[in-house]
Structure formats: C-alpha cells, structure tokens
Amino acid sequence: MNESLVRELVPAVIGVLVRRGADFAAAEDAVQEALIRALGAWPDDPPRDPKGWLVAVAWHKFLDAARTESSRRGRELAVDVEPPPGPAPATDDSLWLYFLCAHPSLSPGSAVALTLRAVGGLTTRQIAAAHLVPEATMAQRISRAKRRLAGLPLDRPGDLGTVLRVLYLVFNEGYSGDVDLAAEAVRLTRQLAAATDDPEVAGLLALMLLHHARRASRTGPGGRLVPLAEQDRSRWDTGLIAEGVAVLQAALARDRLGEYQAQAAIAALHADAPSTGETDWVQIVEWYDELLGLADSPVVRLNRAVAVGEADGPQAGLAELSKLDPDLPRYLAVHAYLLERAGDLDRAAELYAEASRRAGSVPERDHLTRAAARVRVLIGEL
Amino acid sequence: MAKYLLLKHYRGAPAAENDVPMDRWTPEELTAHVQYMEDFAKRIEATGEYVDSQALSPEGAFVRSGGEGKPPVTDGPFAETKDLIAGWMIIDVESYDRALELAAELSEAPGAGGRPIREWLELRPFLTAGHPATE
C-alpha cells in the first residue's frame, strides 16, 4: 500500500460525505480519522476497494460524531443515517475543495494548512512537523479555519488567484522536514491543472516543474546553497524540464498571458541554457517587462535588475537597482553581486557581509557569509 | 507564517513600568500572574500560533572547552553579566505586526498590585532552516 494512493482518495471521500449531507467541517474531520486508521491498518490488511473502505469508515465516524453532537444538543440528526443508494457521482470533488480551502476569507497560513489536509490528504501530525509547530497548535489552526468557512455557500466558485497563491506558498515552503511540501505542491497543482482549463494553472505548474527540475543541483554538500551560475546543469532533471516546457508552450499558445506563465517563461529560458553565459538574458529582461505589466512588484523589479546586469553589464544593473528601496529583502545581496561584477570588491565584500546579517534563512546567511569571504580572499584580506 | 522568539529577561532589559521584583508580590498577585500566562498560552494555542514556552533558572555558568584531554572550563555565576534570560515563548504568526501585538499582550501580564508589569520583551525573528524550492 502506498501512502500517496490513500492521500489521493481523500478529497473524493470528503466529497461523498458532503453529498450525503455532512457539512464540510464534520466531513473533513471524519475523513481525517478514517485516513489515520487506514495508514495504520492497510499495510497489514489492504482493502480490495480502498475508496469504499474509506467512505464506509469515514461515514461511520461522521455518524458517531453527529449522534454525540445531537444527543448533546437534544436535537434530531439532520442527515439521513442511511447513505443514498448507488455509486457516488464522479463529479470533480477535488475542485471545489481547492477553492474552499484557499478561500479569500482565510489567512494564508490557515489556507495552506487546510489545503494540505483536505486536498492533500496529509495528517495533522505531518503538517505540524513540516511547519515545526506542535500538533495541537496545527489542529487548532485547522479547526479555526474551518469555523471561519462555516456557512459559506459551497457551490460558488472561489477565487482561482488565491488558490494559485496558496499552492505557490506551499511550494516555496520547500522541504525541511519529513514531508516534502514542494513535491506535494507539484502534485496538487498537477491535479488542479487536470481538472481546470486555465492557462495560469498550467503556468504555475510549468513554473514549479522547472524549479523542481533544478532541485538536486541547488544544494551542495552539507546543505549549502548553490546559485544558478554554479549549478551542475547535468544534474537538472531533463524529464521535468521537458514536461514544464511542454505545459508552458501549450498555455502560451492560448494567448492569455498571466504572471505565472511569464515567470515560467523566465524559468524555461534558464532551463534551456547550457550555462549562465549562454543564457538569453535579453529575452529574460523582456519577460520581466511583461511580468511588470501583469503584476508590478518590488521583488520583480529587483530580479529584473539582476537580469539587466547580465544582459547590459553590471553598471546598467546598478542603475536599475538604484531606483529601488534598499530595505527590500535580498536588495543588499543583489547590490553586492553587481558591485563584485563591476570590480568594486571592497564594497562588495562589505555588502555581502551586511546582507548575511539580514538574511532570513540559515542556508542564505551561510551562502552570503561565504560570498563575503570569497571576495575578501580575492582582495587579499583573508 | 514566521516564527518569533519572545525573550523575558531577569536582567538586561530596560526597566518595566511596574518594576517590583516577584519576591515582593503577594501570593494572590503571583497566582494571578501565573494564571494570566497560562491563559495567554492557551489562547494562542487556540489561534494556532503557539509553538513553545520555557522558563529558565537564574542559576547558571559559562562553560567552554578546556582543550584536548582537559576537563571543560566553567565560569560564573552570572553576577557580573548584564544580560540574564528568564525564559521564552515561541510563536508562529502571519506577520511582524501580529508578533508585536502578541508580545504586547504578554507584557501586559499582572504583577505587583495586580497592575500590568509592562516589562520589555525582546522579540527576535527565527532564521528558517528549510531548503528553498526556488533561487
């Protein structure tokens, strides 16, 4: 029995319970309990019909909880105890769950947690471990999110933009614990792309695949961060790159450009190049200009300044950089890099060191500290 | 979400508004204080923001390696150090502003006379340890 097979069934089973009359919060709790039972029981005794097993166990859990609740309140059970006959309709159960779990009324952190549980089929324990918080805290975060959703009409489609943002957030949480959230985000986005017909969903999938393809080369010994320019490109996953490029090309052909497609196009140009020197930086700058037209943000402008530095030389990059707010995250690191390329090694070393003190993660801090040391060796200070 | 450390100091933070040491509080004042801290932790567990909290003894020592084959070298107690940590709470929140809000709430814990202590808490962001999924 493979765990991901069980997890893939979770949204569909929630869907069955909801169609039988359970409200989303109770259905989701019941399915989580059934999932935990399945993970314990199936390795020794795999069922012939896994989905049927999960539906039966979850439905019983739900009825038990509903009975307890109704006797506590002295009220009658509001749902039919006997499930309606016949197989459950195979409409897309996962799609409304994506919209519900990433509902705009939820904070990003709650939406991420709820999506991982109800759409991803992860257990609370796994989600808590991936976020390095106690299981009780994560359980509360999830029930709170569900309480906030109570009473929302389930039939109305939500905001696709929020769904994509939540998935990209999950992807960017990377892989620190036992649960590989980046891989999980790819799986969920792949599933969403199969169920929808929107070029931006395809754009996000392509973007994730292209970044994911470089993963093995992005970290060196001891978990050290390896920048794009120094990555061993023979270790890039050509299968994922080919898939990402194909997904992107099909999306772009539909002529409804969006920010994820533009970002994926930039990632594809990197994936296509045998080295940083042979990268089509001019075209990358053009894509950044497209991206600015679609979604202007200081982060995009910062990345564009790096690309300009490669396309037109470090002075041009520095000129672009000077238009931006120095308090931006990664501004100092970019500034140091452009100064190093422009030959101002003294200031570059200082700024790398300063950037390392403001880094948000340990790998980034170590990378910048090493960069400062490398430049100080060059100028003979070390 | 981002994690922050809220550090309580025995010494080293600027003076609190209600700066009466704990050993001068009445038993009722102590009980009220402990209750407030417990309620606060429960409240932020219910909001899904609690990670951990621990208290530290004021006793302690500095220790360093004495070199190969030699026992560790200790120094202390900390009478002469200006910074002495009393304990911490770790929170996981959506924003820096939320971290400030929770720190302020914790600092409002009652002390002498049942009045809020309004002690200064040191707020420190965690560096994340995860491997990035993008460059």
Short mmCIF file of C-alpha atoms in Angstrom, two decimals:
data_model
loop_
_atom_site.label_atom_id
_atom_site.label_comp_id
_atom_site.label_asym_id
_atom_site.label_seq_id
_atom_site.Cartn_x
_atom_site.Cartn_y
_atom_site.Cartn_z
CA MET A 1 0.00 0.00 0.00
CA ASN A 2 1.39 3.29 -0.96
CA GLU A 3 0.65 6.31 1.18
CA SER A 4 0.16 8.70 -1.71
CA LEU A 5 -2.58 6.45 -3.09
CA VAL A 6 -4.55 6.82 0.16
CA ARG A 7 -3.96 10.55 0.15
CA GLU A 8 -5.22 10.94 -3.40
CA LEU A 9 -8.55 9.46 -2.31
CA VAL A 10 -9.12 11.99 0.48
CA PRO A 11 -10.82 14.82 -1.49
CA ALA A 12 -13.16 12.38 -3.21
CA VAL A 13 -14.18 10.80 0.10
CA ILE A 14 -14.85 14.23 1.64
CA GLY A 15 -16.99 14.93 -1.44
CA VAL A 16 -19.03 11.76 -0.91
CA LEU A 17 -19.74 12.65 2.72
CA VAL A 18 -20.73 16.20 1.85
CA ARG A 19 -23.11 14.95 -0.85
CA ARG A 20 -24.68 12.65 1.73
CA GLY A 21 -25.50 15.66 3.85
CA ALA A 22 -22.48 16.15 6.11
CA ASP A 23 -21.22 19.69 6.50
CA PHE A 24 -17.68 20.28 5.29
CA ALA A 25 -16.04 20.66 8.71
CA ALA A 26 -17.52 17.44 10.12
CA ALA A 27 -16.91 15.51 6.89
CA GLU A 28 -13.30 16.62 6.80
CA ASP A 29 -12.74 15.58 10.43
CA ALA A 30 -14.31 12.18 9.82
CA VAL A 31 -12.18 11.57 6.74
CA GLN A 32 -9.03 12.60 8.62
CA GLU A 33 -9.86 9.98 11.28
CA ALA A 34 -10.51 7.35 8.62
CA LEU A 35 -7.24 8.28 6.93
CA ILE A 36 -5.29 7.79 10.16
CA ARG A 37 -6.98 4.38 10.59
CA ALA A 38 -6.15 3.46 7.00
CA LEU A 39 -2.49 4.36 7.46
CA GLY A 40 -2.40 2.04 10.46
CA ALA A 41 -4.46 -0.87 9.11
CA TRP A 42 -3.78 -1.06 5.39
CA PRO A 43 -0.12 -2.11 5.40
CA ASP A 44 -1.15 -5.44 7.05
CA ASP A 45 -4.58 -5.80 5.57
CA PRO A 46 -5.04 -3.85 2.34
CA PRO A 47 -8.70 -3.49 1.33
CA ARG A 48 -9.88 -4.56 -2.11
CA ASP A 49 -11.77 -1.30 -2.59
CA PRO A 50 -9.73 1.43 -0.84
CA LYS A 51 -12.16 4.22 -1.63
CA GLY A 52 -15.16 2.18 -0.48
CA TRP A 53 -13.29 1.32 2.73
CA LEU A 54 -12.51 4.99 3.43
CA VAL A 55 -16.08 6.09 2.66
CA ALA A 56 -17.53 3.42 4.97
CA VAL A 57 -15.16 4.18 7.87
CA ALA A 58 -15.44 7.95 7.47
CA TRP A 59 -19.23 7.78 7.25
CA HIS A 60 -19.36 5.79 10.49
CA LYS A 61 -17.04 8.23 12.20
CA PHE A 62 -19.22 11.05 10.97
CA LEU A 63 -22.43 9.42 12.22
CA ASP A 64 -20.86 8.72 15.61
CA ALA A 65 -19.77 12.32 15.95
CA ALA A 66 -23.12 13.63 14.71
CA ARG A 67 -25.02 11.38 17.18
CA THR A 68 -22.88 12.56 20.07
CA GLU A 69 -23.43 16.13 18.97
CA SER A 70 -27.20 15.75 18.52
CA SER A 71 -27.68 14.00 21.86
CA ARG A 72 -25.59 16.69 23.48
CA ARG A 73 -27.86 19.30 21.98
CA GLY A 74 -31.00 17.19 22.40
CA ARG A 75 -31.74 17.52 18.70
CA GLU A 76 -32.51 15.11 15.90
CA LEU A 77 -29.87 14.07 13.45
CA ALA A 78 -30.17 16.35 10.44
CA VAL A 79 -28.78 13.91 7.90
CA ASP A 80 -30.00 10.61 6.54
CA VAL A 81 -28.42 7.81 8.50
CA GLU A 82 -28.62 5.50 5.51
CA PRO A 83 -26.49 6.65 2.62
CA PRO A 84 -28.36 7.15 -0.65
CA PRO A 85 -28.17 4.06 -2.88
CA GLY A 86 -25.92 3.73 -5.89
CA PRO A 87 -22.35 4.76 -6.52
CA ALA A 88 -21.36 8.32 -5.71
CA PRO A 89 -21.32 10.54 -8.80
CA ALA A 90 -17.81 11.03 -10.11
CA THR A 91 -18.00 14.80 -10.49
CA ASP A 92 -14.89 16.64 -9.58
CA ASP A 93 -14.73 16.53 -5.83
CA SER A 94 -11.32 17.99 -5.53
CA LEU A 95 -12.03 21.19 -7.45
CA TRP A 96 -14.48 22.81 -5.02
CA LEU A 97 -12.20 21.77 -2.18
CA TYR A 98 -9.31 23.72 -3.69
CA PHE A 99 -11.48 26.83 -3.81
CA LEU A 100 -12.92 26.30 -0.35
CA CYS A 101 -9.59 25.61 1.38
CA ALA A 102 -7.96 28.64 -0.26
CA HIS A 103 -10.96 30.87 0.36
CA PRO A 104 -10.04 34.58 0.42
CA SER A 105 -11.52 34.92 3.92
CA LEU A 106 -8.71 32.69 5.30
CA SER A 107 -5.25 33.92 6.23
CA PRO A 108 -2.51 32.45 4.01
CA GLY A 109 -1.16 30.24 6.81
CA SER A 110 -4.59 28.75 7.55
CA ALA A 111 -5.32 28.23 3.86
CA VAL A 112 -2.03 26.37 3.44
CA ALA A 113 -2.73 24.09 6.41
CA LEU A 114 -6.31 23.34 5.39
CA THR A 115 -5.36 22.70 1.75
CA LEU A 116 -2.67 20.25 2.83
CA ARG A 117 -5.13 18.35 5.00
CA ALA A 118 -8.35 18.31 2.95
CA VAL A 119 -6.92 18.38 -0.59
CA GLY A 120 -3.50 16.87 0.06
CA GLY A 121 -4.65 14.18 2.49
CA LEU A 122 -1.81 14.83 4.92
CA THR A 123 -2.35 14.15 8.60
CA THR A 124 -2.31 16.97 11.14
CA ARG A 125 0.86 15.45 12.58
CA GLN A 126 2.62 15.60 9.20
CA ILE A 127 1.52 19.18 8.55
CA ALA A 128 2.65 20.20 12.04
CA ALA A 129 6.02 18.51 11.56
CA ALA A 130 6.53 20.21 8.21
CA HIS A 131 5.87 23.59 9.83
CA LEU A 132 7.78 22.84 13.04
CA VAL A 133 4.86 23.58 15.33
CA PRO A 134 3.15 21.29 17.91
CA GLU A 135 0.39 19.05 16.59
CA ALA A 136 -2.14 20.66 18.98
CA THR A 137 -1.38 24.10 17.53
CA MET A 138 -1.80 22.86 13.97
CA ALA A 139 -5.06 21.10 14.87
CA GLN A 140 -6.36 24.39 16.25
CA ARG A 141 -5.21 26.32 13.20
CA ILE A 142 -7.16 23.93 11.00
CA SER A 143 -10.36 23.87 13.07
CA ARG A 144 -10.30 27.63 13.31
CA ALA A 145 -10.02 27.88 9.54
CA LYS A 146 -12.96 25.51 9.16
CA ARG A 147 -15.07 27.52 11.61
CA ARG A 148 -14.37 30.58 9.51
CA LEU A 149 -15.64 28.76 6.43
CA ALA A 150 -18.83 27.58 8.14
CA GLY A 151 -21.91 28.90 6.40
CA LEU A 152 -20.19 29.84 3.17
CA PRO A 153 -22.05 28.61 0.12
CA LEU A 154 -20.12 25.64 -1.24
CA ASP A 155 -21.45 25.78 -4.76
CA ARG A 156 -20.00 29.15 -5.68
CA PRO A 157 -16.61 29.04 -7.35
CA GLY A 158 -13.97 30.90 -5.38
CA ASP A 159 -11.02 32.94 -6.48
CA LEU A 160 -8.60 30.99 -8.67
CA GLY A 161 -5.88 33.58 -7.99
CA THR A 162 -5.95 32.79 -4.27
CA VAL A 163 -5.84 29.05 -4.96
CA LEU A 164 -2.71 29.52 -7.07
CA ARG A 165 -1.08 31.76 -4.45
CA VAL A 166 -1.71 29.17 -1.76
CA LEU A 167 -0.22 26.39 -3.91
CA TYR A 168 2.84 28.50 -4.70
CA LEU A 169 3.23 29.24 -0.97
CA VAL A 170 3.20 25.51 -0.24
CA PHE A 171 5.80 25.00 -2.98
CA ASN A 172 8.02 27.69 -1.53
CA GLU A 173 7.93 26.13 1.91
CA GLY A 174 10.40 23.74 0.34
CA TYR A 175 11.46 20.59 2.06
CA SER A 176 12.80 20.87 5.57
CA GLY A 177 11.08 18.02 7.38
CA ASP A 178 9.95 14.52 6.51
CA VAL A 179 7.17 15.87 4.36
CA ASP A 180 8.31 17.25 1.04
CA LEU A 181 5.96 20.20 0.64
CA ALA A 182 7.47 21.26 -2.70
CA ALA A 183 6.70 17.84 -4.19
CA GLU A 184 3.27 17.96 -2.59
CA ALA A 185 2.58 21.35 -4.20
CA VAL A 186 3.60 19.94 -7.59
CA ARG A 187 1.23 17.01 -7.11
CA LEU A 188 -1.68 19.25 -6.10
CA THR A 189 -1.06 21.70 -8.94
CA ARG A 190 -0.81 18.86 -11.44
CA GLN A 191 -4.16 17.58 -10.18
CA LEU A 192 -5.69 21.06 -10.40
CA ALA A 193 -4.35 21.54 -13.93
CA ALA A 194 -6.01 18.29 -14.95
CA ALA A 195 -9.35 19.45 -13.54
CA THR A 196 -9.40 23.01 -14.86
CA ASP A 197 -8.93 24.75 -18.13
CA ASP A 198 -6.99 27.87 -17.21
CA PRO A 199 -3.63 28.80 -18.74
CA GLU A 200 -2.47 30.33 -15.44
CA VAL A 201 -2.90 27.00 -13.65
CA ALA A 202 -0.75 25.48 -16.39
CA GLY A 203 1.67 28.41 -15.99
CA LEU A 204 2.04 27.73 -12.27
CA LEU A 205 2.52 24.01 -12.90
CA ALA A 206 5.21 24.75 -15.50
CA LEU A 207 6.91 27.19 -13.12
CA MET A 208 7.01 24.61 -10.34
CA LEU A 209 8.22 21.81 -12.62
CA LEU A 210 11.03 23.97 -13.98
CA HIS A 211 12.19 25.00 -10.49
CA HIS A 212 11.76 21.47 -9.18
CA ALA A 213 13.94 20.15 -12.01
CA ARG A 214 16.93 22.08 -10.63
CA ARG A 215 16.46 20.89 -7.09
CA ALA A 216 19.25 18.31 -6.91
CA SER A 217 21.80 20.85 -8.11
CA ARG A 218 20.57 23.66 -5.85
CA THR A 219 22.13 22.27 -2.68
CA GLY A 220 25.69 21.13 -2.28
CA PRO A 221 27.44 19.16 0.47
CA GLY A 222 26.18 19.96 3.96
CA GLY A 223 23.06 21.58 2.58
CA ARG A 224 24.92 24.58 1.19
CA LEU A 225 23.11 26.69 -1.33
CA VAL A 226 24.44 26.58 -4.89
CA PRO A 227 23.47 29.62 -7.00
CA LEU A 228 22.19 29.17 -10.54
CA ALA A 229 25.50 30.23 -12.11
CA GLU A 230 27.43 27.49 -10.28
CA GLN A 231 24.94 24.66 -10.60
CA ASP A 232 25.96 21.42 -12.28
CA ARG A 233 23.45 21.55 -15.11
CA SER A 234 23.96 17.89 -15.95
CA ARG A 235 22.09 17.17 -12.72
CA TRP A 236 18.97 19.04 -13.82
CA ASP A 237 16.03 16.73 -14.34
CA THR A 238 15.53 16.81 -18.11
CA GLY A 239 12.24 14.93 -17.85
CA LEU A 240 10.71 17.59 -15.60
CA ILE A 241 12.15 20.36 -17.80
CA ALA A 242 10.64 18.81 -20.94
CA GLU A 243 7.29 18.47 -19.20
CA GLY A 244 7.44 22.03 -17.87
CA VAL A 245 8.31 23.46 -21.26
CA ALA A 246 5.53 21.48 -22.98
CA VAL A 247 2.95 22.58 -20.39
CA LEU A 248 4.12 26.20 -20.76
CA GLN A 249 4.08 26.17 -24.56
CA ALA A 250 0.53 24.82 -24.62
CA ALA A 251 -0.51 27.54 -22.16
CA LEU A 252 1.21 30.37 -24.04
CA ALA A 253 -0.39 29.21 -27.31
CA ARG A 254 -3.76 30.15 -25.85
CA ASP A 255 -2.71 33.78 -25.82
CA ARG A 256 -3.98 34.64 -22.33
CA LEU A 257 -0.75 35.60 -20.64
CA GLY A 258 -0.60 35.83 -16.87
CA GLU A 259 2.06 36.27 -14.21
CA TYR A 260 2.74 32.57 -13.64
CA GLN A 261 3.18 31.93 -17.36
CA ALA A 262 5.60 34.86 -17.57
CA GLN A 263 7.59 33.59 -14.59
CA ALA A 264 7.61 30.10 -16.08
CA ALA A 265 8.88 31.54 -19.37
CA ILE A 266 11.84 33.04 -17.49
CA ALA A 267 12.49 29.73 -15.73
CA ALA A 268 12.30 27.96 -19.11
CA LEU A 269 14.94 30.27 -20.61
CA HIS A 270 17.27 29.37 -17.74
CA ALA A 271 16.49 25.67 -18.16
CA ASP A 272 17.29 25.92 -21.84
CA ALA A 273 20.76 27.44 -21.41
CA PRO A 274 23.94 25.35 -21.17
CA SER A 275 25.49 27.99 -18.85
CA THR A 276 24.81 31.43 -17.34
CA GLY A 277 27.00 32.98 -20.03
CA GLU A 278 24.99 31.39 -22.81
CA THR A 279 21.64 32.37 -21.28
CA ASP A 280 19.38 34.59 -23.36
CA TRP A 281 19.38 37.44 -20.83
CA VAL A 282 17.92 39.94 -23.30
CA GLN A 283 14.83 37.82 -23.68
CA ILE A 284 14.70 37.31 -19.92
CA VAL A 285 14.63 41.10 -19.42
CA GLU A 286 11.78 41.28 -21.96
CA TRP A 287 9.84 38.71 -19.97
CA TYR A 288 10.43 40.70 -16.79
CA ASP A 289 8.96 43.71 -18.60
CA GLU A 290 5.90 41.61 -19.48
CA LEU A 291 5.71 40.48 -15.88
CA LEU A 292 5.85 44.07 -14.62
CA GLY A 293 2.89 44.89 -16.86
CA LEU A 294 0.94 41.97 -15.37
CA ALA A 295 1.96 42.17 -11.72
CA ASP A 296 4.24 45.04 -10.78
CA SER A 297 6.09 44.39 -7.54
CA PRO A 298 9.39 45.47 -5.96
CA VAL A 299 10.55 41.83 -5.98
CA VAL A 300 10.01 41.56 -9.74
CA ARG A 301 11.90 44.84 -10.23
CA LEU A 302 14.77 43.52 -8.13
CA ASN A 303 15.00 40.33 -10.17
CA ARG A 304 14.78 42.39 -13.33
CA ALA A 305 17.76 44.46 -12.18
CA VAL A 306 19.80 41.24 -11.90
CA ALA A 307 18.78 40.25 -15.43
CA VAL A 308 19.64 43.73 -16.75
CA GLY A 309 23.03 43.36 -15.07
CA GLU A 310 23.61 40.17 -17.06
CA ALA A 311 22.18 41.49 -20.34
CA ASP A 312 23.73 45.00 -20.39
CA GLY A 313 26.51 44.79 -17.84
CA PRO A 314 26.75 45.43 -14.10
CA GLN A 315 26.62 49.24 -14.41
CA ALA A 316 23.24 49.02 -16.13
CA GLY A 317 22.09 46.62 -13.40
CA LEU A 318 23.27 49.03 -10.69
CA ALA A 319 21.41 51.88 -12.39
CA GLU A 320 18.20 49.83 -12.27
CA LEU A 321 18.87 48.86 -8.68
CA SER A 322 19.31 52.49 -7.60
CA LYS A 323 15.62 53.09 -8.40
CA LEU A 324 14.56 50.56 -5.74
CA ASP A 325 14.10 50.67 -1.97
CA PRO A 326 17.28 49.41 -0.23
CA ASP A 327 15.15 47.83 2.52
CA LEU A 328 13.81 45.21 0.11
CA PRO A 329 14.70 41.64 1.06
CA ARG A 330 17.73 40.49 -0.98
CA TYR A 331 18.48 44.06 -2.16
CA LEU A 332 21.86 44.03 -0.42
CA ALA A 333 22.78 40.63 -1.83
CA VAL A 334 21.96 41.82 -5.36
CA HIS A 335 23.86 45.05 -4.79
CA ALA A 336 26.91 43.15 -3.56
CA TYR A 337 26.77 40.78 -6.55
CA LEU A 338 26.53 43.63 -9.08
CA LEU A 339 29.38 45.52 -7.36
CA GLU A 340 31.52 42.39 -7.43
CA ARG A 341 30.90 42.03 -11.16
CA ALA A 342 31.65 45.73 -11.66
CA GLY A 343 35.01 45.19 -9.91
CA ASP A 344 34.31 47.14 -6.70
CA LEU A 345 35.43 44.26 -4.49
CA ASP A 346 35.89 46.19 -1.25
CA ARG A 347 32.30 47.40 -1.17
CA ALA A 348 31.05 44.06 -2.47
CA ALA A 349 32.65 42.24 0.48
CA GLU A 350 31.15 44.71 2.94
CA LEU A 351 27.69 44.42 1.43
CA TYR A 352 27.78 40.61 1.27
CA ALA A 353 28.60 40.62 4.98
CA GLU A 354 25.83 43.12 5.69
CA ALA A 355 23.40 41.06 3.57
CA SER A 356 24.29 37.92 5.52
CA ARG A 357 23.29 39.65 8.75
CA ARG A 358 19.88 40.41 7.28
CA ALA A 359 19.27 37.01 5.66
CA GLY A 360 16.02 35.25 6.51
CA SER A 361 17.27 31.69 6.39
CA VAL A 362 20.31 29.75 7.53
CA PRO A 363 21.31 28.48 4.05
CA GLU A 364 21.03 32.04 2.67
CA ARG A 365 23.02 33.51 5.55
CA ASP A 366 25.77 30.94 5.14
CA HIS A 367 25.85 31.45 1.39
CA LEU A 368 26.28 35.22 1.77
CA THR A 369 28.89 34.84 4.51
CA ARG A 370 30.86 32.56 2.17
CA ALA A 371 30.48 35.10 -0.65
CA ALA A 372 31.94 37.81 1.59
CA ALA A 373 34.84 35.51 2.50
CA ARG A 374 35.43 34.58 -1.16
CA VAL A 375 35.70 38.25 -2.15
CA ARG A 376 37.95 39.01 0.84
CA VAL A 377 40.29 36.24 -0.31
CA LEU A 378 40.33 37.85 -3.79
CA ILE A 379 41.36 41.23 -2.42
CA GLY A 380 43.94 39.62 -0.14
CA GLU A 381 42.20 40.42 3.15
CA LEU A 382 41.93 36.76 4.08
CA MET B 1 3.95 32.17 8.67
CA ALA B 2 7.03 33.24 10.56
CA LYS B 3 8.40 32.21 13.92
CA TYR B 4 9.47 34.67 16.59
CA LEU B 5 11.13 34.26 19.96
CA LEU B 6 9.80 36.38 22.82
CA LEU B 7 12.57 36.64 25.40
CA LYS B 8 11.95 37.53 29.01
CA HIS B 9 14.90 38.86 30.95
CA TYR B 10 15.75 38.73 34.64
CA ARG B 11 18.29 41.43 33.87
CA GLY B 12 19.38 43.33 30.84
CA ALA B 13 16.09 44.68 29.52
CA PRO B 14 15.10 48.29 30.23
CA ALA B 15 13.11 48.72 33.47
CA ALA B 16 9.46 47.64 33.37
CA GLU B 17 6.68 50.12 34.08
CA ASN B 18 5.61 48.16 37.18
CA ASP B 19 9.11 47.21 38.24
CA VAL B 20 8.57 45.35 41.54
CA PRO B 21 10.54 42.06 41.76
CA MET B 22 8.47 38.88 42.00
CA ASP B 23 9.62 38.02 45.52
CA ARG B 24 7.80 41.13 46.72
CA TRP B 25 4.45 40.09 45.30
CA THR B 26 1.60 38.75 47.43
CA PRO B 27 0.55 35.11 46.89
CA GLU B 28 -2.63 36.34 45.17
CA GLU B 29 -0.61 38.53 42.83
CA LEU B 30 1.61 35.56 41.97
CA THR B 31 -1.41 33.34 41.32
CA ALA B 32 -2.97 35.98 39.10
CA HIS B 33 0.27 36.31 37.16
CA VAL B 34 0.68 32.56 36.59
CA GLN B 35 -2.97 32.31 35.58
CA TYR B 36 -2.52 35.11 33.04
CA MET B 37 0.50 33.38 31.49
CA GLU B 38 -1.35 30.05 31.25
CA ASP B 39 -4.41 31.69 29.73
CA PHE B 40 -2.26 33.53 27.24
CA ALA B 41 -0.57 30.30 26.11
CA LYS B 42 -3.95 28.57 25.81
CA ARG B 43 -5.37 31.49 23.85
CA ILE B 44 -2.62 31.45 21.28
CA GLU B 45 -2.75 27.70 21.01
CA ALA B 46 -6.43 28.12 20.12
CA THR B 47 -5.49 30.61 17.42
CA GLY B 48 -2.91 28.15 16.09
CA GLU B 49 0.06 30.39 16.92
CA TYR B 50 1.69 28.71 19.92
CA VAL B 51 4.95 26.80 19.49
CA ASP B 52 6.75 26.54 22.81
CA SER B 53 7.50 28.23 26.11
CA GLN B 54 10.06 27.52 28.79
CA ALA B 55 11.32 29.20 31.93
CA LEU B 56 14.99 29.27 32.91
CA SER B 57 16.59 29.20 36.31
CA PRO B 58 18.60 32.32 37.11
CA GLU B 59 21.41 29.99 38.18
CA GLY B 60 23.93 29.00 35.57
CA ALA B 61 27.50 29.14 34.43
CA PHE B 62 29.62 29.90 31.40
CA VAL B 63 31.40 26.87 30.07
CA ARG B 64 33.98 26.33 27.37
CA SER B 65 36.28 23.61 26.13
CA GLY B 66 39.46 23.31 28.18
CA GLY B 67 41.35 21.87 25.23
CA GLU B 68 42.09 18.32 24.18
CA GLY B 69 42.19 15.82 27.09
CA LYS B 70 41.32 18.51 29.63
CA PRO B 71 38.04 18.96 31.51
CA PRO B 72 35.63 21.72 30.48
CA VAL B 73 36.34 25.12 31.99
CA THR B 74 33.46 26.79 33.81
CA ASP B 75 32.92 30.33 34.91
CA GLY B 76 30.09 32.09 36.64
CA PRO B 77 27.61 32.61 38.20
CA PHE B 78 26.44 35.49 36.11
CA ALA B 79 26.58 38.19 38.79
CA GLU B 80 28.67 40.41 36.58
CA THR B 81 26.90 39.82 33.24
CA LYS B 82 24.42 42.44 32.27
CA ASP B 83 22.08 40.10 30.37
CA LEU B 84 20.21 37.28 32.12
CA ILE B 85 17.41 35.46 30.30
CA ALA B 86 14.41 34.31 32.34
CA GLY B 87 12.55 32.35 29.72
CA TRP B 88 10.98 32.40 26.32
CA MET B 89 7.90 31.84 24.27
CA ILE B 90 7.99 30.89 20.60
CA ILE B 91 5.12 31.93 18.34
CA ASP B 92 4.31 31.22 14.69
CA VAL B 93 2.38 34.13 13.18
CA GLU B 94 1.27 35.62 9.87
CA SER B 95 3.13 38.91 10.24
CA TYR B 96 5.59 41.01 12.20
CA ASP B 97 2.71 43.21 13.35
CA ARG B 98 0.95 40.21 14.81
CA ALA B 99 4.15 39.27 16.65
CA LEU B 100 4.28 42.78 18.14
CA GLU B 101 0.64 42.52 19.15
CA LEU B 102 1.18 39.21 20.98
CA ALA B 103 4.36 40.43 22.66
CA ALA B 104 2.49 43.49 23.93
CA GLU B 105 -0.27 41.27 25.25
CA LEU B 106 2.23 39.06 27.08
CA SER B 107 3.95 42.12 28.53
CA GLU B 108 0.59 43.18 29.96
CA ALA B 109 0.69 40.28 32.50
CA PRO B 110 -0.28 41.48 36.00
CA GLY B 111 2.36 41.95 38.69
CA ALA B 112 2.52 43.87 41.97
CA GLY B 113 -0.78 45.42 42.97
CA GLY B 114 -2.47 43.44 40.18
CA ARG B 115 -1.31 46.12 37.78
CA PRO B 116 0.25 45.17 34.40
CA ILE B 117 4.03 44.74 34.59
CA ARG B 118 4.59 46.09 31.07
CA GLU B 119 8.04 44.58 31.01
CA TRP B 120 10.17 44.84 27.91
CA LEU B 121 10.26 41.64 25.91
CA GLU B 122 12.93 41.02 23.35
CA LEU B 123 11.41 40.00 20.01
CA ARG B 124 13.67 38.01 17.70
CA PRO B 125 12.79 36.53 14.30
CA PHE B 126 13.90 32.95 13.59
CA LEU B 127 16.04 32.17 10.60
CA THR B 128 14.30 29.46 8.62
CA ALA B 129 16.28 26.28 8.08
CA GLY B 130 14.49 24.81 5.08
CA HIS B 131 15.96 24.31 1.66
CA PRO B 132 14.49 26.77 -0.82
CA ALA B 133 12.40 25.46 -3.69
CA THR B 134 13.48 28.31 -5.97
CA GLU B 135 16.55 30.51 -6.43
#
